[in-house]
Amino acid sequence: MKRYVVKFVEIRKYEMLVHAFDQESAIQRAIRGPEFPMWIDTELNNFEAEEIDGGAE
């Protein structure tokens, strides 16, 4: 067997409830200071494997 370093990107998805007068101000409020965001999902993407020197131990 060979050894590999595997790199990937983790993307976390959140939702939060904010109080605002319109959609744009709701987005700006979320950007500036999240109010109790709730983690709803995670994706792992863009996997890359690179062989490294040396065999299995």
Short mmCIF file of C-alpha atoms in Angstrom, two decimals:
data_model
loop_
_atom_site.label_atom_id
_atom_site.label_comp_id
_atom_site.label_asym_id
_atom_site.label_seq_id
_atom_site.Cartn_x
_atom_site.Cartn_y
_atom_site.Cartn_z
CA MET A 1 0.00 0.00 0.00
CA LYS A 2 1.02 3.58 -0.61
CA ARG A 3 0.51 6.59 1.65
CA TYR A 4 -1.39 9.67 0.54
CA VAL A 5 -2.14 13.11 1.88
CA VAL A 6 -5.78 13.87 1.08
CA LYS A 7 -6.93 17.48 1.01
CA PHE A 8 -10.53 18.64 0.85
CA VAL A 9 -12.79 21.61 1.52
CA GLU A 10 -15.38 21.61 4.27
CA ILE A 11 -18.42 23.79 3.66
CA ARG A 12 -20.65 24.40 6.67
CA LYS A 13 -24.18 25.66 6.15
CA TYR A 14 -25.97 27.73 8.78
CA GLU A 15 -29.33 29.32 9.33
CA MET A 16 -30.18 32.10 11.76
CA LEU A 17 -33.18 34.13 12.76
CA VAL A 18 -32.71 37.90 12.63
CA HIS A 19 -35.11 40.78 13.18
CA ALA A 20 -35.02 43.37 10.38
CA PHE A 21 -37.26 45.69 8.35
CA ASP A 22 -36.31 44.27 4.94
CA GLN A 23 -34.30 41.53 3.22
CA GLU A 24 -31.14 43.61 2.66
CA SER A 25 -30.94 44.78 6.26
CA ALA A 26 -31.53 41.19 7.42
CA ILE A 27 -28.53 40.08 5.36
CA GLN A 28 -26.36 42.95 6.63
CA ARG A 29 -27.32 42.21 10.22
CA ALA A 30 -26.37 38.54 9.76
CA ILE A 31 -23.00 39.51 8.22
CA ARG A 32 -22.11 41.99 10.98
CA GLY A 33 -23.11 39.94 13.99
CA PRO A 34 -24.78 36.57 13.83
CA GLU A 35 -27.50 36.03 16.39
CA PHE A 36 -27.27 32.39 17.41
CA PRO A 37 -26.60 30.73 14.03
CA MET A 38 -27.69 27.11 13.78
CA TRP A 39 -25.44 24.65 11.95
CA ILE A 40 -27.66 22.68 9.58
CA ASP A 41 -25.37 20.80 7.19
CA THR A 42 -21.79 20.08 6.16
CA GLU A 43 -20.43 19.15 2.75
CA LEU A 44 -16.96 17.83 1.92
CA ASN A 45 -15.83 18.81 -1.58
CA ASN A 46 -12.83 19.09 -3.89
CA PHE A 47 -10.95 16.00 -2.72
CA GLU A 48 -7.33 15.72 -3.90
CA ALA A 49 -4.92 12.92 -3.08
CA GLU A 50 -1.15 13.30 -3.32
CA GLU A 51 1.16 10.31 -2.95
CA ILE A 52 3.93 10.78 -0.40
CA ASP A 53 7.27 8.96 -0.18
CA GLY A 54 7.49 5.76 1.80
CA GLY A 55 5.34 2.69 2.01
CA ALA A 56 2.91 1.56 4.63
CA GLU A 57 4.33 0.96 8.06
#
